[in-house]
Amino acid sequence: ALFVENFLSNPETILKEDDLIEMAANEYFETRLIGENSDKWSVVHGPFSNCNFKKEYSNWTLINHNVNLYDEKLIQIQKDLEFIPAWLFDDAMTTLSNKGSTVGAHIDNYNVFIIQLVGTRKWDLQFKPDHTYRKNIDVKILENFKEDISYTLNPGDLIYIPPHIAHRGTSVTDSLSLSLGFKSIEDKALVEQFAIELVNNFNSDDFFKTSFNKAPNDPYLINTDLLQKLKERMLKNITVTDFLEDAILKFTSATKRPVQEVDKSFEDFISIAKDTPLFKDEFVRMSAIKSENSYKVALN
């Protein structure tokens, strides 16, 4: 973990509570509300037509996602953190909460940078947590969390929390914080993407031709030579460079919101582009691989 005092000047000018409440009332924006009364938790997804949650819950936290897409100041903060590659960036979200609120101790698979914008928030961290979660509640909260270290963030302060370190944020006062998340490359997710890519693009209807000269000693045993040939056949398909590169590109450029596809030929696209301004959809992500003098680019 890393704690930086006064990372951001004039943090109170970045976002306003009223703007976040207005976004939460609009179905276009992705928002969540985590509320708690006497250790009874609930999670509600927006939009929210009013601010009654401030009265409904003793402790409440309003979370707004993808706020970096709607404010140039946040895009600049994102760029300030690009010592981590931009293709790993996931989103920026705000956490608006009242005094005493928390969403509980949890673990993320992300590199997270949290900047305090308004108020004060305390962060407790545990470096080798027990991954057991509480049962029968709507929020994923660790059962046996015990902090190893704590930091208190005032406006402008930043904390970096690496993947798999348990953390719990608690509002010391009414609080507004900004979190910028960068993906970590999780093996399982990458392999899943590769498997999808392999199956979707495997056009061969070929099959392995077997021949047997004599009856086997054990009719249920795959002999060593045949097993080796099957393994080599599978590995030959798996190690095709295009499959691997395409899977990595699609994984790193995966969008959080489906983009509507239009059935147009390249010629139609060129014709339309001559007369119509083109804009990248705000949710489209891009990553690229360079090989010799060319680039392979993925937009999703």
PDB file of C-alpha atoms in Angstrom:
ATOM      1  CA  ALA A   1       0.000   0.000   0.000  1.00  0.00           C
ATOM      2  CA  LEU A   2       1.033   3.614  -0.548  1.00  0.00           C
ATOM      3  CA  PHE A   3      -0.253   6.750   1.195  1.00  0.00           C
ATOM      4  CA  VAL A   4       0.339  10.213  -0.323  1.00  0.00           C
ATOM      5  CA  GLU A   5      -0.646  13.425   1.420  1.00  0.00           C
ATOM      6  CA  ASN A   6      -1.905  16.362  -0.660  1.00  0.00           C
ATOM      7  CA  PHE A   7      -1.805  14.423  -3.926  1.00  0.00           C
ATOM      8  CA  LEU A   8      -4.511  16.660  -5.363  1.00  0.00           C
ATOM      9  CA  SER A   9      -4.956  20.409  -4.921  1.00  0.00           C
ATOM     10  CA  ASN A  10      -8.445  21.926  -4.641  1.00  0.00           C
ATOM     11  CA  PRO A  11     -10.129  18.499  -4.455  1.00  0.00           C
ATOM     12  CA  GLU A  12     -13.472  20.011  -3.461  1.00  0.00           C
ATOM     13  CA  THR A  13     -13.798  21.504  -6.968  1.00  0.00           C
ATOM     14  CA  ILE A  14     -13.615  18.133  -8.762  1.00  0.00           C
ATOM     15  CA  LEU A  15     -17.143  16.853  -8.137  1.00  0.00           C
ATOM     16  CA  LYS A  16     -20.220  18.097  -6.334  1.00  0.00           C
ATOM     17  CA  GLU A  17     -22.682  16.050  -4.306  1.00  0.00           C
ATOM     18  CA  ASP A  18     -25.642  17.551  -6.208  1.00  0.00           C
ATOM     19  CA  ASP A  19     -24.154  16.387  -9.516  1.00  0.00           C
ATOM     20  CA  LEU A  20     -23.808  12.826  -8.238  1.00  0.00           C
ATOM     21  CA  ILE A  21     -27.362  12.817  -6.873  1.00  0.00           C
ATOM     22  CA  GLU A  22     -28.592  14.069 -10.258  1.00  0.00           C
ATOM     23  CA  MET A  23     -26.654  11.313 -12.050  1.00  0.00           C
ATOM     24  CA  ALA A  24     -28.141   8.729  -9.682  1.00  0.00           C
ATOM     25  CA  ALA A  25     -31.648   9.771 -10.767  1.00  0.00           C
ATOM     26  CA  ASN A  26     -30.816   9.117 -14.446  1.00  0.00           C
ATOM     27  CA  GLU A  27     -31.156   5.539 -15.724  1.00  0.00           C
ATOM     28  CA  TYR A  28     -28.285   6.126 -18.177  1.00  0.00           C
ATOM     29  CA  PHE A  29     -25.745   6.133 -15.347  1.00  0.00           C
ATOM     30  CA  GLU A  30     -24.682   3.080 -13.379  1.00  0.00           C
ATOM     31  CA  THR A  31     -25.246   3.667  -9.671  1.00  0.00           C
ATOM     32  CA  ARG A  32     -25.635   1.572  -6.521  1.00  0.00           C
ATOM     33  CA  LEU A  33     -26.779   2.293  -3.008  1.00  0.00           C
ATOM     34  CA  ILE A  34     -25.517   0.263  -0.060  1.00  0.00           C
ATOM     35  CA  GLY A  35     -27.566   0.871   3.055  1.00  0.00           C
ATOM     36  CA  GLU A  36     -27.302  -0.465   6.603  1.00  0.00           C
ATOM     37  CA  ASN A  37     -29.578  -0.348   9.638  1.00  0.00           C
ATOM     38  CA  SER A  38     -28.559  -2.241  12.798  1.00  0.00           C
ATOM     39  CA  ASP A  39     -26.305  -4.589  10.793  1.00  0.00           C
ATOM     40  CA  LYS A  40     -29.067  -5.327   8.269  1.00  0.00           C
ATOM     41  CA  TRP A  41     -27.651  -4.595   4.805  1.00  0.00           C
ATOM     42  CA  SER A  42     -29.212  -3.947   1.431  1.00  0.00           C
ATOM     43  CA  VAL A  43     -27.949  -3.207  -2.073  1.00  0.00           C
ATOM     44  CA  VAL A  44     -30.179  -1.292  -4.482  1.00  0.00           C
ATOM     45  CA  HIS A  45     -29.334  -0.385  -8.068  1.00  0.00           C
ATOM     46  CA  GLY A  46     -30.297   2.984  -9.517  1.00  0.00           C
ATOM     47  CA  PRO A  47     -31.854   5.058 -10.822  1.00  0.00           C
ATOM     48  CA  PHE A  48     -33.122   6.737  -7.660  1.00  0.00           C
ATOM     49  CA  SER A  49     -35.974   9.189  -8.073  1.00  0.00           C
ATOM     50  CA  ASN A  50     -35.317  10.972  -4.783  1.00  0.00           C
ATOM     51  CA  CYS A  51     -32.887  11.184  -1.893  1.00  0.00           C
ATOM     52  CA  ASN A  52     -35.032   9.306   0.619  1.00  0.00           C
ATOM     53  CA  PHE A  53     -32.167   6.901   1.249  1.00  0.00           C
ATOM     54  CA  LYS A  54     -30.642   9.574   3.467  1.00  0.00           C
ATOM     55  CA  LYS A  55     -33.581   9.027   5.823  1.00  0.00           C
ATOM     56  CA  GLU A  56     -34.156   5.307   5.232  1.00  0.00           C
ATOM     57  CA  TYR A  57     -30.752   4.149   6.414  1.00  0.00           C
ATOM     58  CA  SER A  58     -28.625   4.945   9.442  1.00  0.00           C
ATOM     59  CA  ASN A  59     -25.577   4.457   7.218  1.00  0.00           C
ATOM     60  CA  TRP A  60     -25.668   4.810   3.442  1.00  0.00           C
ATOM     61  CA  THR A  61     -23.154   4.844   0.596  1.00  0.00           C
ATOM     62  CA  LEU A  62     -24.002   6.011  -2.925  1.00  0.00           C
ATOM     63  CA  ILE A  63     -21.643   4.638  -5.578  1.00  0.00           C
ATOM     64  CA  ASN A  64     -21.483   6.198  -9.063  1.00  0.00           C
ATOM     65  CA  HIS A  65     -19.555   4.309 -11.754  1.00  0.00           C
ATOM     66  CA  ASN A  66     -17.705   5.539 -14.864  1.00  0.00           C
ATOM     67  CA  VAL A  67     -17.674   9.171 -13.759  1.00  0.00           C
ATOM     68  CA  ASN A  68     -14.420   9.641 -15.718  1.00  0.00           C
ATOM     69  CA  LEU A  69     -16.463   9.526 -18.933  1.00  0.00           C
ATOM     70  CA  TYR A  70     -18.368  12.689 -18.116  1.00  0.00           C
ATOM     71  CA  ASP A  71     -15.856  15.153 -16.720  1.00  0.00           C
ATOM     72  CA  GLU A  72     -12.591  16.320 -18.288  1.00  0.00           C
ATOM     73  CA  LYS A  73     -11.023  16.976 -14.871  1.00  0.00           C
ATOM     74  CA  LEU A  74     -11.352  13.284 -14.057  1.00  0.00           C
ATOM     75  CA  ILE A  75      -9.819  12.278 -17.371  1.00  0.00           C
ATOM     76  CA  GLN A  76      -6.766  14.348 -16.471  1.00  0.00           C
ATOM     77  CA  ILE A  77      -6.489  12.630 -13.079  1.00  0.00           C
ATOM     78  CA  GLN A  78      -6.692   9.312 -14.896  1.00  0.00           C
ATOM     79  CA  LYS A  79      -3.836  10.355 -17.181  1.00  0.00           C
ATOM     80  CA  ASP A  80      -1.749  11.382 -14.167  1.00  0.00           C
ATOM     81  CA  LEU A  81      -1.834   7.731 -13.108  1.00  0.00           C
ATOM     82  CA  GLU A  82      -0.763   6.284 -16.442  1.00  0.00           C
ATOM     83  CA  PHE A  83       2.526   4.994 -15.108  1.00  0.00           C
ATOM     84  CA  ILE A  84       0.197   1.967 -15.008  1.00  0.00           C
ATOM     85  CA  PRO A  85      -0.650   1.191 -18.690  1.00  0.00           C
ATOM     86  CA  ALA A  86      -3.861   2.814 -19.917  1.00  0.00           C
ATOM     87  CA  TRP A  87      -5.145  -0.474 -21.322  1.00  0.00           C
ATOM     88  CA  LEU A  88      -5.453  -1.749 -17.749  1.00  0.00           C
ATOM     89  CA  PHE A  89      -7.703   1.138 -16.689  1.00  0.00           C
ATOM     90  CA  ASP A  90     -11.213  -0.006 -15.770  1.00  0.00           C
ATOM     91  CA  ASP A  91     -13.203   2.931 -14.457  1.00  0.00           C
ATOM     92  CA  ALA A  92     -13.441   5.768 -11.976  1.00  0.00           C
ATOM     93  CA  MET A  93     -16.160   5.697  -9.370  1.00  0.00           C
ATOM     94  CA  THR A  94     -17.258   7.965  -6.566  1.00  0.00           C
ATOM     95  CA  THR A  95     -18.267   6.959  -3.052  1.00  0.00           C
ATOM     96  CA  LEU A  96     -20.609   9.409  -1.337  1.00  0.00           C
ATOM     97  CA  SER A  97     -21.434   8.466   2.249  1.00  0.00           C
ATOM     98  CA  ASN A  98     -22.622   9.843   5.549  1.00  0.00           C
ATOM     99  CA  LYS A  99     -20.700   9.910   8.822  1.00  0.00           C
ATOM    100  CA  GLY A 100     -20.056   6.425  10.218  1.00  0.00           C
ATOM    101  CA  SER A 101     -20.914   4.537   7.026  1.00  0.00           C
ATOM    102  CA  THR A 102     -18.893   1.728   5.464  1.00  0.00           C
ATOM    103  CA  VAL A 103     -19.433  -0.991   2.868  1.00  0.00           C
ATOM    104  CA  GLY A 104     -17.491  -3.407   5.051  1.00  0.00           C
ATOM    105  CA  ALA A 105     -14.142  -5.117   4.699  1.00  0.00           C
ATOM    106  CA  HIS A 106     -13.646  -6.749   1.302  1.00  0.00           C
ATOM    107  CA  ILE A 107     -11.034  -7.793  -1.273  1.00  0.00           C
ATOM    108  CA  ASP A 108     -10.664  -6.491  -4.843  1.00  0.00           C
ATOM    109  CA  ASN A 109      -8.753  -7.955  -7.782  1.00  0.00           C
ATOM    110  CA  TYR A 110      -7.784  -4.433  -8.835  1.00  0.00           C
ATOM    111  CA  ASN A 111      -5.055  -1.889  -8.393  1.00  0.00           C
ATOM    112  CA  VAL A 112      -7.086   0.861  -6.719  1.00  0.00           C
ATOM    113  CA  PHE A 113      -6.145   4.507  -6.227  1.00  0.00           C
ATOM    114  CA  ILE A 114      -8.488   6.321  -3.833  1.00  0.00           C
ATOM    115  CA  ILE A 115      -8.467  10.107  -3.563  1.00  0.00           C
ATOM    116  CA  GLN A 116     -10.360  11.884  -0.807  1.00  0.00           C
ATOM    117  CA  LEU A 117     -12.335  14.815  -2.256  1.00  0.00           C
ATOM    118  CA  VAL A 118     -14.550  15.974   0.626  1.00  0.00           C
ATOM    119  CA  GLY A 119     -14.559  15.112   4.327  1.00  0.00           C
ATOM    120  CA  THR A 120     -12.443  12.491   6.085  1.00  0.00           C
ATOM    121  CA  ARG A 121     -12.371   8.735   5.600  1.00  0.00           C
ATOM    122  CA  LYS A 122     -10.386   6.093   7.505  1.00  0.00           C
ATOM    123  CA  TRP A 123      -8.951   3.090   5.698  1.00  0.00           C
ATOM    124  CA  ASP A 124      -8.070  -0.153   7.497  1.00  0.00           C
ATOM    125  CA  LEU A 125      -5.897  -2.681   5.605  1.00  0.00           C
ATOM    126  CA  GLN A 126      -5.125  -6.363   6.197  1.00  0.00           C
ATOM    127  CA  PHE A 127      -2.293  -7.834   4.135  1.00  0.00           C
ATOM    128  CA  LYS A 128      -2.984 -11.579   4.511  1.00  0.00           C
ATOM    129  CA  PRO A 129      -6.736 -11.821   4.994  1.00  0.00           C
ATOM    130  CA  ASP A 130      -8.938 -14.807   5.625  1.00  0.00           C
ATOM    131  CA  HIS A 131     -11.151 -15.054   2.499  1.00  0.00           C
ATOM    132  CA  THR A 132     -14.199 -16.252   4.435  1.00  0.00           C
ATOM    133  CA  TYR A 133     -17.212 -13.976   3.866  1.00  0.00           C
ATOM    134  CA  ARG A 134     -20.219 -13.415   6.083  1.00  0.00           C
ATOM    135  CA  LYS A 135     -23.289 -15.441   5.123  1.00  0.00           C
ATOM    136  CA  ASN A 136     -26.887 -14.418   4.524  1.00  0.00           C
ATOM    137  CA  ILE A 137     -26.274 -10.738   3.837  1.00  0.00           C
ATOM    138  CA  ASP A 138     -26.523  -8.821   0.558  1.00  0.00           C
ATOM    139  CA  VAL A 139     -23.024  -7.323   0.816  1.00  0.00           C
ATOM    140  CA  LYS A 140     -19.746  -9.246   0.532  1.00  0.00           C
ATOM    141  CA  ILE A 141     -18.092  -8.544   3.884  1.00  0.00           C
ATOM    142  CA  LEU A 142     -15.179 -10.512   5.306  1.00  0.00           C
ATOM    143  CA  GLU A 143     -16.020 -12.557   8.382  1.00  0.00           C
ATOM    144  CA  ASN A 144     -12.669 -12.361  10.192  1.00  0.00           C
ATOM    145  CA  PHE A 145     -11.169  -9.024   9.190  1.00  0.00           C
ATOM    146  CA  LYS A 146      -8.517  -7.548  11.475  1.00  0.00           C
ATOM    147  CA  GLU A 147      -6.547  -4.554  10.282  1.00  0.00           C
ATOM    148  CA  ASP A 148      -2.752  -4.520  10.160  1.00  0.00           C
ATOM    149  CA  ILE A 149      -2.491  -0.789   9.471  1.00  0.00           C
ATOM    150  CA  SER A 150      -4.796   2.222   9.161  1.00  0.00           C
ATOM    151  CA  TYR A 151      -4.671   5.517   7.278  1.00  0.00           C
ATOM    152  CA  THR A 152      -6.908   8.560   7.634  1.00  0.00           C
ATOM    153  CA  LEU A 153      -7.442  10.495   4.405  1.00  0.00           C
ATOM    154  CA  ASN A 154      -8.229  14.198   4.390  1.00  0.00           C
ATOM    155  CA  PRO A 155      -9.227  16.130   1.245  1.00  0.00           C
ATOM    156  CA  GLY A 156      -6.524  15.795  -1.415  1.00  0.00           C
ATOM    157  CA  ASP A 157      -4.877  12.694   0.111  1.00  0.00           C
ATOM    158  CA  LEU A 158      -4.441   9.478  -1.903  1.00  0.00           C
ATOM    159  CA  ILE A 159      -4.057   5.834  -0.972  1.00  0.00           C
ATOM    160  CA  TYR A 160      -3.048   3.015  -3.317  1.00  0.00           C
ATOM    161  CA  ILE A 161      -4.302  -0.478  -2.458  1.00  0.00           C
ATOM    162  CA  PRO A 162      -2.842  -3.398  -4.459  1.00  0.00           C
ATOM    163  CA  PRO A 163      -4.923  -6.425  -5.506  1.00  0.00           C
ATOM    164  CA  HIS A 164      -5.905  -8.998  -2.884  1.00  0.00           C
ATOM    165  CA  ILE A 165      -5.258  -6.758   0.127  1.00  0.00           C
ATOM    166  CA  ALA A 166      -8.359  -6.581   2.291  1.00  0.00           C
ATOM    167  CA  HIS A 167      -9.573  -3.072   3.080  1.00  0.00           C
ATOM    168  CA  ARG A 168     -12.385  -1.267   4.833  1.00  0.00           C
ATOM    169  CA  GLY A 169     -13.229   2.405   4.433  1.00  0.00           C
ATOM    170  CA  THR A 170     -15.228   4.187   7.124  1.00  0.00           C
ATOM    171  CA  SER A 171     -16.466   7.772   6.901  1.00  0.00           C
ATOM    172  CA  VAL A 172     -15.204   9.787   9.858  1.00  0.00           C
ATOM    173  CA  THR A 173     -17.338  12.681   8.593  1.00  0.00           C
ATOM    174  CA  ASP A 174     -19.744  12.985   5.691  1.00  0.00           C
ATOM    175  CA  SER A 175     -17.429  11.956   2.877  1.00  0.00           C
ATOM    176  CA  LEU A 176     -16.852  11.927  -0.875  1.00  0.00           C
ATOM    177  CA  SER A 177     -14.004   9.928  -2.393  1.00  0.00           C
ATOM    178  CA  LEU A 178     -12.890   9.085  -5.914  1.00  0.00           C
ATOM    179  CA  SER A 179     -11.584   5.593  -6.775  1.00  0.00           C
ATOM    180  CA  LEU A 180      -9.675   4.809  -9.964  1.00  0.00           C
ATOM    181  CA  GLY A 181      -9.364   1.098 -10.686  1.00  0.00           C
ATOM    182  CA  PHE A 182      -6.835  -0.664 -12.914  1.00  0.00           C
ATOM    183  CA  LYS A 183      -7.314  -4.312 -13.831  1.00  0.00           C
ATOM    184  CA  SER A 184      -4.978  -7.011 -12.659  1.00  0.00           C
ATOM    185  CA  ILE A 185      -4.429  -9.845 -15.105  1.00  0.00           C
ATOM    186  CA  GLU A 186      -6.273 -12.742 -13.525  1.00  0.00           C
ATOM    187  CA  ASP A 187      -5.232 -16.110 -14.974  1.00  0.00           C
ATOM    188  CA  LYS A 188      -8.721 -17.625 -14.919  1.00  0.00           C
ATOM    189  CA  ALA A 189     -10.342 -14.688 -16.724  1.00  0.00           C
ATOM    190  CA  LEU A 190      -7.623 -14.642 -19.390  1.00  0.00           C
ATOM    191  CA  VAL A 191      -7.885 -18.397 -19.970  1.00  0.00           C
ATOM    192  CA  GLU A 192     -11.672 -18.099 -20.260  1.00  0.00           C
ATOM    193  CA  GLN A 193     -11.274 -15.437 -22.942  1.00  0.00           C
ATOM    194  CA  PHE A 194      -8.753 -17.602 -24.790  1.00  0.00           C
ATOM    195  CA  ALA A 195     -11.076 -20.629 -24.678  1.00  0.00           C
ATOM    196  CA  ILE A 196     -13.910 -18.552 -26.148  1.00  0.00           C
ATOM    197  CA  GLU A 197     -11.610 -17.244 -28.863  1.00  0.00           C
ATOM    198  CA  LEU A 198     -10.336 -20.718 -29.689  1.00  0.00           C
ATOM    199  CA  VAL A 199     -13.796 -22.284 -29.967  1.00  0.00           C
ATOM    200  CA  ASN A 200     -15.355 -19.397 -31.906  1.00  0.00           C
ATOM    201  CA  ASN A 201     -12.576 -19.345 -34.488  1.00  0.00           C
ATOM    202  CA  PHE A 202     -11.870 -23.070 -34.862  1.00  0.00           C
ATOM    203  CA  ASN A 203     -13.252 -23.821 -38.307  1.00  0.00           C
ATOM    204  CA  SER A 204     -11.614 -27.177 -38.968  1.00  0.00           C
ATOM    205  CA  ASP A 205     -13.838 -30.258 -39.156  1.00  0.00           C
ATOM    206  CA  ASP A 206     -10.788 -32.536 -39.169  1.00  0.00           C
ATOM    207  CA  PHE A 207     -10.460 -35.360 -36.681  1.00  0.00           C
ATOM    208  CA  PHE A 208      -7.749 -37.598 -35.370  1.00  0.00           C
ATOM    209  CA  LYS A 209      -7.478 -40.797 -37.370  1.00  0.00           C
ATOM    210  CA  THR A 210      -6.692 -43.802 -35.225  1.00  0.00           C
ATOM    211  CA  SER A 211      -5.506 -47.215 -36.331  1.00  0.00           C
ATOM    212  CA  PHE A 212      -4.999 -50.282 -34.185  1.00  0.00           C
ATOM    213  CA  ASN A 213      -2.944 -53.297 -35.275  1.00  0.00           C
ATOM    214  CA  LYS A 214      -3.706 -55.522 -32.354  1.00  0.00           C
ATOM    215  CA  ALA A 215      -6.069 -55.774 -29.455  1.00  0.00           C
ATOM    216  CA  PRO A 216      -4.885 -53.810 -26.387  1.00  0.00           C
ATOM    217  CA  ASN A 217      -4.002 -55.560 -23.162  1.00  0.00           C
ATOM    218  CA  ASP A 218      -6.278 -53.189 -21.262  1.00  0.00           C
ATOM    219  CA  PRO A 219      -9.289 -51.998 -23.336  1.00  0.00           C
ATOM    220  CA  TYR A 220      -9.795 -48.976 -21.045  1.00  0.00           C
ATOM    221  CA  LEU A 221      -6.233 -47.715 -21.088  1.00  0.00           C
ATOM    222  CA  ILE A 222      -5.113 -44.941 -23.467  1.00  0.00           C
ATOM    223  CA  ASN A 223      -1.662 -46.068 -24.514  1.00  0.00           C
ATOM    224  CA  THR A 224       1.294 -43.733 -24.072  1.00  0.00           C
ATOM    225  CA  ASP A 225       1.967 -43.109 -27.790  1.00  0.00           C
ATOM    226  CA  LEU A 226      -1.633 -42.227 -28.546  1.00  0.00           C
ATOM    227  CA  LEU A 227      -1.859 -39.990 -25.494  1.00  0.00           C
ATOM    228  CA  GLN A 228       1.254 -38.081 -26.593  1.00  0.00           C
ATOM    229  CA  LYS A 229      -0.109 -37.602 -30.114  1.00  0.00           C
ATOM    230  CA  LEU A 230      -3.409 -36.242 -28.792  1.00  0.00           C
ATOM    231  CA  LYS A 231      -1.616 -33.850 -26.446  1.00  0.00           C
ATOM    232  CA  GLU A 232       0.609 -32.600 -29.268  1.00  0.00           C
ATOM    233  CA  ARG A 233      -2.435 -32.107 -31.476  1.00  0.00           C
ATOM    234  CA  MET A 234      -4.191 -30.046 -28.854  1.00  0.00           C
ATOM    235  CA  LEU A 235      -1.095 -27.999 -28.026  1.00  0.00           C
ATOM    236  CA  LYS A 236      -0.562 -27.239 -31.716  1.00  0.00           C
ATOM    237  CA  ASN A 237      -3.974 -25.520 -31.832  1.00  0.00           C
ATOM    238  CA  ILE A 238      -3.566 -23.793 -28.479  1.00  0.00           C
ATOM    239  CA  THR A 239      -0.204 -22.224 -29.317  1.00  0.00           C
ATOM    240  CA  VAL A 240      -1.289 -20.612 -32.588  1.00  0.00           C
ATOM    241  CA  THR A 241      -0.052 -17.033 -32.150  1.00  0.00           C
ATOM    242  CA  ASP A 242      -3.136 -15.351 -33.611  1.00  0.00           C
ATOM    243  CA  PHE A 243      -5.435 -17.073 -31.127  1.00  0.00           C
ATOM    244  CA  LEU A 244      -3.265 -16.028 -28.211  1.00  0.00           C
ATOM    245  CA  GLU A 245      -2.839 -12.437 -29.362  1.00  0.00           C
ATOM    246  CA  ASP A 246      -6.521 -12.022 -30.235  1.00  0.00           C
ATOM    247  CA  ALA A 247      -7.562 -13.382 -26.844  1.00  0.00           C
ATOM    248  CA  ILE A 248      -5.216 -10.984 -25.026  1.00  0.00           C
ATOM    249  CA  LEU A 249      -6.435  -8.023 -27.087  1.00  0.00           C
ATOM    250  CA  LYS A 250     -10.094  -8.836 -26.521  1.00  0.00           C
ATOM    251  CA  PHE A 251      -9.519  -9.383 -22.815  1.00  0.00           C
ATOM    252  CA  THR A 252      -7.714  -6.077 -22.339  1.00  0.00           C
ATOM    253  CA  SER A 253     -10.197  -4.079 -24.430  1.00  0.00           C
ATOM    254  CA  ALA A 254     -13.382  -5.651 -23.073  1.00  0.00           C
ATOM    255  CA  THR A 255     -16.046  -2.996 -22.586  1.00  0.00           C
ATOM    256  CA  LYS A 256     -18.211  -2.812 -19.474  1.00  0.00           C
ATOM    257  CA  ARG A 257     -21.320  -2.005 -21.517  1.00  0.00           C
ATOM    258  CA  PRO A 258     -22.387  -3.712 -24.776  1.00  0.00           C
ATOM    259  CA  VAL A 259     -21.916  -1.552 -27.870  1.00  0.00           C
ATOM    260  CA  GLN A 260     -24.553  -1.833 -30.569  1.00  0.00           C
ATOM    261  CA  GLU A 261     -23.180  -3.400 -33.730  1.00  0.00           C
ATOM    262  CA  VAL A 262     -24.134  -2.093 -37.176  1.00  0.00           C
ATOM    263  CA  ASP A 263     -24.049  -4.375 -40.216  1.00  0.00           C
ATOM    264  CA  LYS A 264     -22.102  -2.221 -42.662  1.00  0.00           C
ATOM    265  CA  SER A 265     -19.402  -3.103 -45.128  1.00  0.00           C
ATOM    266  CA  PHE A 266     -16.057  -1.324 -45.088  1.00  0.00           C
ATOM    267  CA  GLU A 267     -17.071   0.508 -48.288  1.00  0.00           C
ATOM    268  CA  ASP A 268     -20.274   1.707 -46.617  1.00  0.00           C
ATOM    269  CA  PHE A 269     -18.245   2.868 -43.626  1.00  0.00           C
ATOM    270  CA  ILE A 270     -15.892   4.913 -45.837  1.00  0.00           C
ATOM    271  CA  SER A 271     -18.833   6.463 -47.663  1.00  0.00           C
ATOM    272  CA  ILE A 272     -20.558   7.447 -44.408  1.00  0.00           C
ATOM    273  CA  ALA A 273     -17.324   8.780 -42.905  1.00  0.00           C
ATOM    274  CA  LYS A 274     -16.900  11.254 -45.787  1.00  0.00           C
ATOM    275  CA  ASP A 275     -20.092  13.108 -44.898  1.00  0.00           C
ATOM    276  CA  THR A 276     -20.705  12.356 -41.222  1.00  0.00           C
ATOM    277  CA  PRO A 277     -18.516  13.206 -38.203  1.00  0.00           C
ATOM    278  CA  LEU A 278     -17.343  10.110 -36.338  1.00  0.00           C
ATOM    279  CA  PHE A 279     -17.080   9.855 -32.569  1.00  0.00           C
ATOM    280  CA  LYS A 280     -15.758   7.026 -30.450  1.00  0.00           C
ATOM    281  CA  ASP A 281     -18.436   5.638 -28.171  1.00  0.00           C
ATOM    282  CA  GLU A 282     -17.568   6.632 -24.616  1.00  0.00           C
ATOM    283  CA  PHE A 283     -17.564   3.010 -23.442  1.00  0.00           C
ATOM    284  CA  VAL A 284     -15.338   1.696 -26.231  1.00  0.00           C
ATOM    285  CA  ARG A 285     -11.915   0.536 -25.049  1.00  0.00           C
ATOM    286  CA  MET A 286      -8.762   0.047 -27.065  1.00  0.00           C
ATOM    287  CA  SER A 287      -5.546  -1.962 -26.773  1.00  0.00           C
ATOM    288  CA  ALA A 288      -2.855  -2.744 -29.341  1.00  0.00           C
ATOM    289  CA  ILE A 289       0.028  -5.102 -30.067  1.00  0.00           C
ATOM    290  CA  LYS A 290       2.995  -4.074 -32.215  1.00  0.00           C
ATOM    291  CA  SER A 291       4.709  -6.592 -34.489  1.00  0.00           C
ATOM    292  CA  GLU A 292       7.556  -5.436 -36.731  1.00  0.00           C
ATOM    293  CA  ASN A 293       6.160  -2.448 -38.667  1.00  0.00           C
ATOM    294  CA  SER A 294       2.454  -2.934 -38.048  1.00  0.00           C
ATOM    295  CA  TYR A 295      -0.062  -2.789 -35.217  1.00  0.00           C
ATOM    296  CA  LYS A 296      -2.916  -5.089 -34.308  1.00  0.00           C
ATOM    297  CA  VAL A 297      -5.626  -3.041 -32.616  1.00  0.00           C
ATOM    298  CA  ALA A 298      -8.725  -4.134 -30.706  1.00  0.00           C
ATOM    299  CA  LEU A 299     -11.727  -1.879 -30.155  1.00  0.00           C
ATOM    300  CA  ASN A 300     -14.584  -3.270 -28.056  1.00  0.00           C
TER     301      ASN A 300
END
